[in-house]
Amino acid sequence: MASQPRKILVVGATGQQGSAVLAELSRQASTSPSTFPAGVKILALTRKAASKGAQSLVPTYGGALDLEVVEGDTKNPEPIFAAHGDIDAVFSFTTMPVDQEESQAKPLITAAAGHGVRHFVFSSVERGGDEKSWENPTDVPHFITKHNIELHLRETCAANPTMSYTILRPVAFMDNFNPTSGFGPVMASLWSTLPASTKLQLVSVRDIGVFGAKALLSPEQYAGRAIGLAGDELTLLEARAVYRKVAGLQLPQAWGIVGTGLRWFSKELGRMFGFFEREGYGVDIERLRAEEPRLQTFETWLTESSTFECGLGKGKGKK
């Protein structure tokens, strides 16, 4: 069984999920220094170490963490491991376009096993329940690629038993509604194309970071687990009511024709919202909240983390 790590590689450190993991590691190191593992080195992986986002990582998180910015490409991971030996835990996720997702993760997983990584955390996508997701790739292209990566990770760990895995399966991001995302009104318009009674499960990116940090720091508790992540389940009408309660305004939404047109024009979006209608996500939210009481609802996300005027994250949106 994997023990506490000494060197952690966080992929996509300037992106939403990678920075959420760094933020939670930093929070734990700051608020609970006596229980935070001593001597942990954090390697923050980015494709361009000279970028503005990468240059901000040490000032933002370096006060609490022993953090080093690392430049590299997960499609060609050997130079990363050659330059930084003894990496024993990895947090990874993939981004669009769909035809590049598997090449972002599979080589990294294979290389990690070959270089003695003891625990690999992959952020995937939820597909109908913890057990059902293993057998349900769906017909959504970027769900399929993540399912394929999950299987590769499980098979690689089976063939290399010194490396264990944790798979996180988040649902739709609350953060997609942020005014800084550029997608919020469009997301609401797409949601309006679903039947009024259809509930959509949502999760905050902050909570992906919370569980990512948990899995990295306590691999013995999270090894072999695939965990669906959601903090709320709402209809669009309920989400509008929550937003109105918190912000005193209408939830920003593009014209309905925008969502309808995108579902027709985009294979990716059309199939994903078709999945929401036919099957939907399947996270047991109450069980997850029992495990992590800080799990954010849509309301607490709006006030604690969002970049809306009503949120504490105002002015801190990330691309």
Rosetta silent file (secondary structure, phi, psi, omega in degrees, C-alpha in Angstrom):
SEQUENCE: MASQPRKILVVGATGQQGSAVLAELSRQASTSPSTFPAGVKILALTRKAASKGAQSLVPTYGGALDLEVVEGDTKNPEPIFAAHGDIDAVFSFTTMPVDQEESQAKPLITAAAGHGVRHFVFSSVERGGDEKSWENPTDVPHFITKHNIELHLRETCAANPTMSYTILRPVAFMDNFNPTSGFGPVMASLWSTLPASTKLQLVSVRDIGVFGAKALLSPEQYAGRAIGLAGDELTLLEARAVYRKVAGLQLPQAWGIVGTGLRWFSKELGRMFGFFEREGYGVDIERLRAEEPRLQTFETWLTESSTFECGLGKGKGKK
SCORE:     score description
SCORE:     0.000 S_00000001
   1 L     0.000  139.488 -178.406    0.000    0.000    0.000 S_00000001
   2 L   -65.921  141.334  175.621    1.272    3.468   -0.873 S_00000001
   3 L  -100.772 -179.726 -178.760    2.601    5.609    1.981 S_00000001
   4 L   -59.629  137.418 -175.520    2.601    9.384    2.280 S_00000001
   5 L   -76.190  158.673  174.885    4.324   10.983   -0.714 S_00000001
   6 L  -114.282  -22.228  177.919    7.507   13.019   -0.633 S_00000001
   7 E  -141.650  119.328 -174.522    7.379   14.472   -4.149 S_00000001
   8 E  -115.267  129.279  174.344    4.076   15.255   -5.894 S_00000001
   9 E   -99.645  121.174  177.378    3.658   16.177   -9.564 S_00000001
  10 E  -108.802  111.637 -178.625    0.562   18.317  -10.230 S_00000001
  11 L   -77.447  146.553  176.617   -0.315   18.405  -13.932 S_00000001
  12 L    62.079   47.110 -171.228   -1.908   21.512  -15.422 S_00000001
  13 L   -64.899  -21.862  178.650   -0.910   23.661  -12.464 S_00000001
  14 L   -95.187   -4.943  179.008   -2.207   26.883  -14.032 S_00000001
  15 L   -85.434  177.771 -176.222   -5.551   25.362  -15.053 S_00000001
  16 H   -59.479  -52.094 -173.743   -8.722   25.141  -13.006 S_00000001
  17 H   -73.659  -43.057  179.249   -8.230   21.671  -11.564 S_00000001
  18 H   -61.609  -43.527  179.857   -4.474   21.799  -11.077 S_00000001
  19 H   -69.644  -29.015  176.035   -4.631   25.160   -9.324 S_00000001
  20 H   -66.441  -38.513  176.260   -7.504   23.896   -7.153 S_00000001
  21 H   -65.085  -45.300  178.214   -5.291   21.039   -5.955 S_00000001
  22 H   -60.694  -41.046 -179.846   -2.448   23.470   -5.233 S_00000001
  23 H   -62.124  -41.022 -179.258   -4.840   25.767   -3.367 S_00000001
  24 H   -72.378  -39.757  175.374   -6.066   22.942   -1.139 S_00000001
  25 H   -60.391  -42.717  179.038   -2.547   21.649   -0.459 S_00000001
  26 H   -64.144  -41.867  179.185   -1.534   25.208    0.435 S_00000001
  27 H   -60.906  -45.369 -179.276   -4.575   25.631    2.688 S_00000001
  28 H   -64.838  -41.903  179.936   -3.791   22.432    4.562 S_00000001
  29 H   -64.457  -32.935 -178.538   -0.117   23.323    4.949 S_00000001
  30 H   -79.217  -43.151 -173.164   -1.076   26.783    6.274 S_00000001
  31 H   -88.992  -24.377 -178.681   -3.923   25.848    8.602 S_00000001
  32 L  -133.323   58.930 -175.814   -2.661   22.462    9.829 S_00000001
  33 L   -61.894  -27.092 -178.290    1.141   22.570    9.651 S_00000001
  34 L   -72.516  -24.420 -179.578    1.507   20.027   12.446 S_00000001
  35 L  -105.366  -12.699  178.029   -0.402   17.377   10.474 S_00000001
  36 L   -71.386  133.055 -176.128    0.727   18.285    6.964 S_00000001
  37 L   -55.863  131.411 -179.232    3.411   15.787    5.869 S_00000001
  38 L   -74.334  144.742  172.460    6.876   17.187    6.444 S_00000001
  39 L    77.445   14.634 -178.698    9.303   17.506    3.565 S_00000001
  40 L   -78.165  128.363  176.751    6.767   17.270    0.739 S_00000001
  41 E  -103.248  131.439  178.939    7.986   18.792   -2.535 S_00000001
  42 E  -108.467  122.883  174.096    5.380   19.973   -5.042 S_00000001
  43 E  -101.461  113.722 -177.491    6.262   20.029   -8.735 S_00000001
  44 E   -95.675  103.727 -173.685    3.790   22.292  -10.551 S_00000001
  45 E   -83.583  131.519  176.203    3.785   21.149  -14.175 S_00000001
  46 E  -143.000  153.541  179.802    3.033   23.644  -16.919 S_00000001
  47 L   -74.855  -24.507 -178.810    3.694   23.683  -20.658 S_00000001
  48 L  -136.439   99.061 -176.302    5.242   27.168  -20.479 S_00000001
  49 L   -67.608  -20.170 -179.576    7.126   27.994  -17.299 S_00000001
  50 L   -87.408   -3.366 -178.214    7.700   31.563  -18.493 S_00000001
  51 L   -68.009  158.699 -179.528    3.977   32.289  -18.862 S_00000001
  52 H   -58.988  -43.766  179.807    2.295   34.832  -16.594 S_00000001
  53 H   -61.867  -44.013 -179.916    0.162   32.126  -14.982 S_00000001
  54 H   -65.938  -38.571 -179.614    3.148   29.893  -14.276 S_00000001
  55 H   -67.200  -20.833 -179.994    5.154   32.795  -12.875 S_00000001
  56 L   -84.102  -10.752 -172.670    2.358   33.507  -10.395 S_00000001
  57 H   -66.140  -46.894 -178.881    2.407   30.017   -8.845 S_00000001
  58 H   -65.656  -46.509  175.809    5.330   30.464   -6.448 S_00000001
  59 H   -58.932  -33.662 -176.905    4.126   33.859   -5.148 S_00000001
  60 H   -78.005  -44.444 -172.072    0.628   32.413   -4.696 S_00000001
  61 H  -116.070  -11.879 -173.645    1.398   29.029   -3.136 S_00000001
  62 L   -70.794  -17.160  177.835    5.117   29.044   -2.325 S_00000001
  63 L   -66.413  -33.104 -178.720    4.651   30.636    1.079 S_00000001
  64 L  -101.951  -25.781 -174.033    3.030   27.481    2.423 S_00000001
  65 L  -115.935  149.179  168.064    4.424   24.867    0.038 S_00000001
  66 E   -82.589   91.783 -169.284    7.862   23.815   -1.123 S_00000001
  67 E  -118.348  135.855  175.905    6.867   24.399   -4.733 S_00000001
  68 E  -128.212  132.001  176.885    8.844   24.326   -7.959 S_00000001
  69 E   -81.757  128.852 -176.120    7.449   25.197  -11.388 S_00000001
  70 E  -121.149  132.352  176.777    8.295   22.508  -13.932 S_00000001
  71 E   -96.787  134.080  179.274    7.976   22.813  -17.698 S_00000001
  72 L  -179.675  170.530 -178.147    6.945   19.727  -19.635 S_00000001
  73 L  -125.743  121.250 -177.650    4.469   17.973  -21.906 S_00000001
  74 L   -67.004  -16.060  175.044    2.528   14.942  -20.662 S_00000001
  75 L   -71.268  -21.800  178.234    2.433   13.606  -24.227 S_00000001
  76 L  -133.471   75.354 -168.617    6.196   13.169  -23.891 S_00000001
  77 L   -81.255  -14.010 -175.042    6.682   12.535  -20.173 S_00000001
  78 H   -56.461  -43.484  178.385   10.132   10.899  -20.128 S_00000001
  79 H   -61.012  -29.945  178.471   12.029   14.223  -19.892 S_00000001
  80 H   -64.090  -48.469 -178.371    9.896   15.172  -16.872 S_00000001
  81 H   -72.056  -31.257  177.606   10.880   12.053  -14.963 S_00000001
  82 H   -66.339  -36.645 -177.983   14.493   12.256  -16.152 S_00000001
  83 H   -83.395  -21.036 -174.605   14.824   15.785  -14.785 S_00000001
  84 L  -135.603   88.480 -178.107   12.913   15.142  -11.565 S_00000001
  85 L   -73.753  163.993  173.436   13.618   11.781   -9.994 S_00000001
  86 L    64.383   29.285  170.493   11.720   10.106   -7.202 S_00000001
  87 L   -69.420  125.909 -177.559    8.274   11.472   -8.048 S_00000001
  88 L  -120.115    1.780  173.283    5.971    9.259   -6.021 S_00000001
  89 E  -150.941  144.632 -177.493    2.515   10.790   -6.574 S_00000001
  90 E  -135.084  136.463  166.504    0.823   12.408   -9.589 S_00000001
  91 E  -111.595  129.610 -174.858   -2.380   14.392  -10.081 S_00000001
  92 E  -140.271  150.952  170.956   -3.532   14.450  -13.708 S_00000001
  93 E  -151.485  170.376 -179.313   -6.477   15.492  -15.866 S_00000001
  94 L  -124.243  159.506  178.588   -7.044   16.050  -19.572 S_00000001
  95 L  -131.142  161.323  178.282   -8.454   18.873  -21.653 S_00000001
  96 L   -64.733  158.627   11.261  -10.045   19.203  -25.070 S_00000001
  97 L   -77.807  157.540 -173.426   -9.740   18.693  -27.998 S_00000001
  98 H   -57.519  -41.771 -174.454  -11.116   15.185  -27.708 S_00000001
  99 H   -71.192   -2.694  177.200   -8.700   13.581  -30.154 S_00000001
 100 H  -112.632   -3.962 -174.386   -5.765   14.625  -27.959 S_00000001
 101 H   -64.379  -47.667 -177.320   -7.088   13.642  -24.539 S_00000001
 102 H   -64.021  -35.538  179.887   -5.854   10.060  -24.454 S_00000001
 103 H   -71.812  -17.380  175.423   -2.392   11.097  -25.641 S_00000001
 104 H   -76.904  -27.877 -171.037   -2.234   13.587  -22.739 S_00000001
 105 H  -111.062  -43.916 -173.165   -2.761   10.881  -20.105 S_00000001
 106 H   -60.429  -46.868  177.463   -1.842    7.392  -21.293 S_00000001
 107 H   -60.629  -36.659  179.312    1.896    8.044  -21.878 S_00000001
 108 H   -65.521  -41.752  178.583    2.104    9.771  -18.496 S_00000001
 109 H   -62.197  -47.233 -179.845    0.447    6.823  -16.742 S_00000001
 110 H   -61.855  -44.974  179.944    2.772    4.329  -18.417 S_00000001
 111 H   -65.736  -39.165  179.662    5.858    6.412  -17.653 S_00000001
 112 H   -58.942  -45.164  178.623    4.771    6.941  -14.045 S_00000001
 113 H   -62.600  -38.711 -179.051    4.565    3.198  -13.467 S_00000001
 114 H   -72.087  -20.833 -177.550    7.970    2.729  -15.073 S_00000001
 115 L  -107.248   16.979  170.360    9.589    5.401  -12.908 S_00000001
 116 L    83.308   15.430  174.412    8.357    4.166   -9.539 S_00000001
 117 L   -61.963  134.417 -174.784    5.399    6.462   -8.918 S_00000001
 118 L   -95.437  -22.699 -179.601    3.450    4.945   -6.056 S_00000001
 119 E  -147.717  133.896 -176.822    0.076    6.668   -6.466 S_00000001
 120 E  -125.428  122.381  179.418   -1.650    8.191   -9.499 S_00000001
 121 E  -108.875  122.102 -179.543   -4.743   10.394   -9.185 S_00000001
 122 E  -119.221  127.971  176.145   -6.730   10.979  -12.378 S_00000001
 123 E   -93.132  115.965 -172.376   -9.653   13.407  -12.663 S_00000001
 124 L  -112.292 -129.283  177.203  -12.130   11.936  -15.151 S_00000001
 125 L  -152.474  144.838 -179.241  -15.914   12.397  -15.530 S_00000001
 126 L   -78.466  142.995 -174.867  -18.962   10.843  -13.869 S_00000001
 127 L  -137.639   31.948  173.253  -21.133    8.573  -16.027 S_00000001
 128 L   119.005   10.558 -179.122  -24.063    7.363  -13.902 S_00000001
 129 L   133.078  155.881 -175.146  -22.715    6.034  -10.599 S_00000001
 130 L   -59.477  -43.695 -179.743  -19.459    4.721   -9.128 S_00000001
 131 L   -82.885  -43.261 -178.406  -19.912    1.167  -10.418 S_00000001
 132 H   -59.660  -35.216 -176.793  -21.913    1.944  -13.561 S_00000001
 133 H   -60.725  -30.161  178.344  -19.263    4.391  -14.767 S_00000001
 134 H   -61.898  -33.876 -174.559  -16.752    1.564  -15.163 S_00000001
 135 H  -106.408    5.770 -172.963  -18.997   -0.091  -17.757 S_00000001
 136 L  -125.359   83.668  177.392  -20.615    2.999  -19.266 S_00000001
 137 L   -68.301  -20.630 -175.174  -18.437    4.982  -21.676 S_00000001
 138 L    68.002 -174.579  175.777  -21.653    6.639  -23.027 S_00000001
 139 L  -106.971   11.905  179.975  -21.800    8.095  -26.537 S_00000001
 140 L   -85.150  120.974 -172.793  -20.304   11.451  -25.490 S_00000001
 141 H   -53.032  -46.582 -176.704  -16.863   11.747  -27.147 S_00000001
 142 H   -79.821  -13.094  168.309  -14.976   13.296  -24.231 S_00000001
 143 H   -73.969  -40.041 -179.491  -16.636   10.862  -21.794 S_00000001
 144 H   -61.577  -46.231 -178.551  -15.421    7.981  -23.970 S_00000001
 145 H   -62.626  -39.607  179.558  -11.811    9.178  -23.964 S_00000001
 146 H   -69.451  -35.558  174.834  -11.800    9.535  -20.180 S_00000001
 147 H   -61.045  -43.875  178.800  -13.324    6.068  -19.813 S_00000001
 148 H   -61.653  -39.536  178.535  -10.512    4.691  -21.981 S_00000001
 149 H   -66.251  -41.666  177.237   -7.927    6.453  -19.800 S_00000001
 150 H   -56.513  -47.102 -179.212   -9.516    5.037  -16.650 S_00000001
 151 H   -63.285  -40.280  177.845   -9.244    1.510  -18.026 S_00000001
 152 H   -62.750  -41.123  179.381   -5.619    2.100  -19.020 S_00000001
 153 H   -64.922  -45.726  179.948   -4.834    3.365  -15.524 S_00000001
 154 H   -62.911  -43.355 -179.975   -6.512    0.407  -13.834 S_00000001
 155 H   -66.657  -38.679  179.525   -4.782   -2.077  -16.139 S_00000001
 156 H   -65.345  -41.443  178.576   -1.404   -0.391  -15.682 S_00000001
 157 H   -68.233  -34.179  176.613   -1.710   -0.534  -11.897 S_00000001
 158 H   -64.780  -37.282 -180.000   -2.752   -4.193  -12.077 S_00000001
 159 H   -80.582  -18.888 -179.605    0.371   -4.935  -14.107 S_00000001
 160 L  -130.728   77.837 -170.130    2.523   -2.753  -11.811 S_00000001
 161 L   -64.812   -7.583  175.104    1.180   -3.380   -8.295 S_00000001
 162 L   -76.749  -12.962  176.236    3.622   -0.948   -6.687 S_00000001
 163 L  -109.484  127.807  175.885    1.502    1.865   -8.178 S_00000001
 164 E  -106.286  170.462 -177.865   -2.058    2.419   -6.937 S_00000001
 165 E  -134.292  156.259  162.667   -4.711    4.722   -8.371 S_00000001
 166 E  -132.317  133.532  175.473   -7.553    6.995   -7.402 S_00000001
 167 E  -112.975  123.831  173.768  -10.063    8.156  -10.013 S_00000001
 168 E   -99.152  133.916 -177.612  -12.108   11.277   -9.342 S_00000001
 169 E  -123.407   83.546  177.837  -15.261   11.617  -11.432 S_00000001
 170 E   -71.771  156.043  175.339  -16.609   15.159  -11.270 S_00000001
 171 L   -95.933 -156.439 -179.452  -19.970   16.136  -12.752 S_00000001
 172 E   -63.794  138.559 -175.581  -20.748   19.492  -14.429 S_00000001
 173 E   -80.009  127.762  169.348  -18.664   22.344  -13.022 S_00000001
 174 H   -57.363  -34.736 -175.559  -20.401   25.116  -11.100 S_00000001
 175 H   -64.015  -15.939  174.822  -17.466   27.257  -12.223 S_00000001
 176 H   -63.182  -19.923 -179.816  -18.772   27.127  -15.810 S_00000001
 177 H   -86.021  -10.082 -178.097  -21.316   29.719  -14.651 S_00000001
 178 L   -57.100  140.438  176.815  -18.658   32.196  -13.517 S_00000001
 179 H   -62.910  -24.672  178.538  -18.764   35.530  -15.344 S_00000001
 180 H   -80.333   -9.152 -178.859  -15.021   35.157  -15.876 S_00000001
 181 H   -78.282  -24.296 -176.340  -15.465   31.817  -17.676 S_00000001
 182 L    76.358    2.771 -174.559  -17.038   33.414  -20.759 S_00000001
 183 L  -122.559  -10.353 -171.818  -19.412   30.451  -20.917 S_00000001
 184 H   -52.957  -55.396  179.942  -21.875   31.080  -18.083 S_00000001
 185 H   -61.976  -32.295  177.928  -24.851   32.503  -20.038 S_00000001
 186 H   -69.816  -40.978  177.471  -24.352   29.844  -22.722 S_00000001
 187 H   -59.558  -43.174  178.766  -24.297   27.072  -20.096 S_00000001
 188 H   -64.553  -37.700  178.124  -27.594   28.367  -18.699 S_00000001
 189 H   -65.630  -41.630  176.681  -29.073   28.467  -22.213 S_00000001
 190 H   -63.054  -41.633  178.832  -28.001   24.872  -22.841 S_00000001
 191 H   -61.044  -34.754 -178.389  -29.515   23.845  -19.499 S_00000001
 192 L   -68.406  -12.725  177.332  -32.792   25.474  -20.551 S_00000001
 193 L   -80.255  -12.211  178.270  -33.066   22.960  -23.422 S_00000001
 194 L   -80.774  155.416  173.692  -33.582   20.135  -20.907 S_00000001
 195 L   -54.264  143.329 -173.858  -37.070   19.267  -19.622 S_00000001
 196 L   -57.491  -27.278 -177.571  -37.972   21.596  -16.739 S_00000001
 197 L   -86.963   -4.879 -176.424  -38.076   18.686  -14.278 S_00000001
 198 L   -77.063  122.515  177.405  -34.586   17.407  -15.167 S_00000001
 199 L   -90.780  142.684  178.803  -32.102   17.868  -12.362 S_00000001
 200 E  -117.680  128.139  175.920  -28.425   18.425  -13.138 S_00000001
 201 E   -80.506  141.195 -176.524  -25.700   17.492  -10.670 S_00000001
 202 E  -131.999  151.213  175.916  -23.032   20.146  -10.141 S_00000001
 203 E  -139.524  147.711  174.580  -19.652   20.295   -8.413 S_00000001
 204 L   -85.806  145.553  176.323  -17.305   23.150   -7.594 S_00000001
 205 H   -62.923  -30.716  175.973  -13.765   22.989   -8.932 S_00000001
 206 H   -55.261  -40.615 -177.018  -12.654   23.816   -5.394 S_00000001
 207 H   -74.049  -26.260  170.473  -14.041   20.467   -4.266 S_00000001
 208 H   -62.599  -41.351  176.984  -12.172   18.624   -7.003 S_00000001
 209 H   -64.026  -38.067  178.758   -9.083   20.176   -5.457 S_00000001
 210 H   -60.637  -48.960 -178.753  -10.171   19.096   -1.984 S_00000001
 211 H   -74.267  -31.202  174.450  -10.514   15.450   -3.006 S_00000001
 212 H   -61.346  -45.051  178.884   -7.429   15.593   -5.199 S_00000001
 213 H   -65.395  -40.866  177.112   -5.362   16.738   -2.229 S_00000001
 214 H   -56.884  -48.201 -176.857   -6.935   14.094    0.010 S_00000001
 215 H   -66.566  -34.938  179.351   -6.047   11.331   -2.439 S_00000001
 216 H   -70.493  -42.441 -174.518   -2.488   12.608   -2.879 S_00000001
 217 H   -84.884  -22.192 -179.615   -1.742   12.993    0.822 S_00000001
 218 L  -128.971   62.479 -175.652   -3.586    9.887    2.038 S_00000001
 219 H   -62.068  -28.147  179.634   -3.133    7.293   -0.702 S_00000001
 220 H   -65.993  -26.217  178.245   -3.687    4.402    1.684 S_00000001
 221 H   -85.709  -24.110 -172.983   -7.264    5.649    2.220 S_00000001
 222 H  -113.341   -2.723 -179.698   -8.000    6.361   -1.433 S_00000001
 223 L   -60.923  133.851  176.555   -6.119    3.637   -3.301 S_00000001
 224 L    78.340    6.911 -178.472   -8.308    1.657   -5.685 S_00000001
 225 E   -99.461  143.493  169.269  -11.267    4.033   -5.374 S_00000001
 226 E  -120.638  116.745 -166.124  -13.266    5.678   -8.160 S_00000001
 227 E  -121.725  118.775  172.153  -15.283    8.498   -6.617 S_00000001
 228 E   -72.381  138.554 -177.118  -18.076   10.525   -8.194 S_00000001
 229 E  -120.508  119.052  174.972  -17.942   14.175   -7.150 S_00000001
 230 L  -154.429  146.177  179.554  -21.037   16.389   -6.867 S_00000001
 231 L  -117.470   -9.777 -179.396  -22.192   18.926   -4.320 S_00000001
 232 E  -158.447  161.618  179.006  -25.690   19.764   -5.512 S_00000001
 233 E  -144.207  113.663 -170.207  -28.509   18.558   -7.762 S_00000001
 234 E  -139.684  152.296  162.379  -30.904   21.146   -9.156 S_00000001
 235 L   -81.510  166.727  177.660  -33.351   21.933  -11.898 S_00000001
 236 H   -62.552  -38.742  178.315  -32.679   25.143  -13.784 S_00000001
 237 H   -61.091  -39.644  178.236  -35.616   26.778  -12.002 S_00000001
 238 H   -67.727  -39.614  178.516  -34.092   25.841   -8.638 S_00000001
 239 H   -64.388  -40.494  177.437  -30.688   27.165   -9.705 S_00000001
 240 H   -62.031  -40.402 -179.862  -32.273   30.452  -10.776 S_00000001
 241 H   -65.027  -40.082  178.361  -34.001   30.721   -7.394 S_00000001
 242 H   -64.210  -44.875 -179.050  -30.729   30.130   -5.540 S_00000001
 243 H   -63.363  -41.409  179.281  -28.926   32.737   -7.638 S_00000001
 244 H   -63.497  -40.275  179.158  -31.716   35.244   -7.088 S_00000001
 245 H   -62.162  -42.282 -174.414  -31.601   34.603   -3.328 S_00000001
 246 H   -82.827  -44.963 -172.583  -27.834   35.150   -3.146 S_00000001
 247 H   -99.013  -17.420 -176.938  -27.249   37.820   -5.784 S_00000001
 248 L    72.548   18.614 -176.478  -30.632   39.503   -5.954 S_00000001
 249 L  -135.998  171.055  173.627  -30.517   39.207   -9.731 S_00000001
 250 L   -78.574  141.309  175.731  -31.562   36.886  -12.541 S_00000001
 251 L   -61.028  124.271 -178.978  -29.099   34.118  -13.418 S_00000001
 252 L   -58.575  131.347 -178.190  -27.347   35.314  -16.608 S_00000001
 253 L  -147.846  133.324  174.075  -28.596   33.350  -19.614 S_00000001
 254 L   -72.642  165.554  177.185  -28.164   33.660  -23.355 S_00000001
 255 L   -53.446  145.315 -178.827  -31.214   33.438  -25.639 S_00000001
 256 H   -56.749  -31.312 -179.029  -32.771   29.973  -25.727 S_00000001
 257 H   -64.818  -24.685  178.403  -31.985   29.650  -29.416 S_00000001
 258 H   -64.687  -49.214  179.020  -28.269   29.692  -28.531 S_00000001
 259 H   -64.140  -42.671  179.077  -28.539   26.489  -26.491 S_00000001
 260 H   -62.170  -44.086 -179.371  -30.801   24.822  -29.042 S_00000001
 261 H   -65.109  -39.818 -179.636  -28.458   25.758  -31.874 S_00000001
 262 H   -67.233  -37.703  177.706  -25.365   24.532  -30.056 S_00000001
 263 H   -63.154  -33.207  178.786  -26.958   21.170  -29.296 S_00000001
 264 H   -78.786  -39.429 -173.051  -27.666   20.789  -33.006 S_00000001
 265 H   -79.597  -39.082 -173.840  -24.332   22.174  -34.243 S_00000001
 266 L  -100.507  115.994  176.196  -21.926   20.571  -31.735 S_00000001
 267 H   -57.771  -41.512 -177.417  -21.764   16.783  -31.611 S_00000001
 268 H   -61.838  -53.009 -177.939  -20.024   17.028  -28.244 S_00000001
 269 H   -69.855  -38.675  179.851  -22.625   19.260  -26.589 S_00000001
 270 H   -60.131  -45.695 -179.429  -25.571   17.582  -28.289 S_00000001
 271 H   -71.803  -35.497 -179.962  -24.618   14.148  -27.029 S_00000001
 272 H   -65.380  -45.282  179.508  -23.695   15.382  -23.563 S_00000001
 273 H   -73.075  -24.929  169.991  -27.041   17.085  -23.001 S_00000001
 274 H   -64.942  -39.481  175.493  -28.736   14.034  -24.508 S_00000001
 275 H   -61.739  -41.129  178.696  -26.977   11.985  -21.816 S_00000001
 276 H   -60.726  -37.198 -179.600  -28.327   14.384  -19.173 S_00000001
 277 H   -72.171  -44.523 -172.857  -31.858   13.775  -20.495 S_00000001
 278 H   -81.366  -42.229 -171.763  -31.633    9.979  -20.850 S_00000001
 279 L  -123.314  -63.123 -179.452  -29.412    8.949  -17.944 S_00000001
 280 L    85.031  164.299  176.736  -27.794   11.753  -16.003 S_00000001
 281 L   -67.413  162.480 -175.239  -25.048   11.743  -13.426 S_00000001
 282 L  -137.905   39.457 -179.598  -25.376    9.368  -10.465 S_00000001
 283 L   -77.910  137.162  172.117  -23.393   10.658   -7.497 S_00000001
 284 L   -84.116   90.684 -171.366  -24.661    9.858   -3.999 S_00000001
 285 H   -65.500  -40.581 -178.135  -24.233   13.418   -2.751 S_00000001
 286 H   -65.759  -38.542  177.051  -25.269   12.818    0.846 S_00000001
 287 H   -64.902  -39.570  178.866  -22.810    9.966    1.232 S_00000001
 288 H   -66.583  -38.989  179.770  -20.066   12.149   -0.234 S_00000001
 289 H   -67.530  -30.232  175.397  -20.969   15.027    2.093 S_00000001
 290 H   -65.071  -32.452  178.129  -20.692   12.659    5.047 S_00000001
 291 H   -77.939  -34.672 -178.939  -17.118   12.009    3.925 S_00000001
 292 L  -138.498   92.941 -176.245  -16.386   15.712    3.314 S_00000001
 293 L   -62.757  -19.837 -179.726  -18.705   18.128    5.155 S_00000001
 294 L   -76.571   -4.074 -177.251  -17.132   21.142    3.385 S_00000001
 295 L   -49.832  126.860 -173.955  -18.640   19.995    0.078 S_00000001
 296 L   -83.991  136.418  165.829  -20.119   23.079   -1.571 S_00000001
 297 L   -83.958  174.123  176.733  -23.720   23.450   -2.681 S_00000001
 298 H   -60.190  -39.029 -179.711  -24.519   25.826   -5.528 S_00000001
 299 H   -66.148  -46.392 -178.778  -25.422   28.438   -2.921 S_00000001
 300 H   -70.064  -31.964  174.522  -22.221   28.090   -0.899 S_00000001
 301 H   -61.881  -44.284  179.980  -20.164   28.060   -4.104 S_00000001
 302 H   -57.312  -41.883 -175.439  -21.773   31.353   -5.141 S_00000001
 303 H   -86.382  -31.002 -173.791  -20.854   33.005   -1.846 S_00000001
 304 H   -96.176  -31.798 -169.043  -17.523   31.300   -1.086 S_00000001
 305 L  -130.317  -22.499 -172.799  -15.814   30.691   -4.415 S_00000001
 306 L   -68.694  162.884  177.506  -17.565   32.217   -7.410 S_00000001
 307 L   -98.171   12.499  170.923  -16.305   35.302   -9.259 S_00000001
 308 L   -68.419  164.361  179.223  -19.748   36.927   -9.225 S_00000001
 309 L   -59.609  -25.141 -179.593  -20.063   40.145   -7.227 S_00000001
 310 L   -84.495   -2.837 -172.894  -21.675   38.100   -4.446 S_00000001
 311 L  -106.750  153.041  178.922  -18.694   35.733   -4.216 S_00000001
 312 L   -72.059  -18.351  179.819  -15.415   35.825   -2.276 S_00000001
 313 L   -86.068    9.658 -177.961  -13.588   34.746   -5.446 S_00000001
 314 L   -50.743  126.783  177.221  -14.527   38.032   -7.153 S_00000001
 315 L    82.711    4.781 -177.877  -11.754   39.142   -9.487 S_00000001
 316 L  -119.155   25.859 -178.028   -9.851   35.848   -9.234 S_00000001
 317 L   -66.222  146.651  177.369  -11.271   33.914  -12.168 S_00000001
 318 L  -115.671  148.747  175.591   -9.049   31.510  -14.067 S_00000001
 319 L   -77.557    0.000    0.000   -9.233   30.525  -17.670 S_00000001
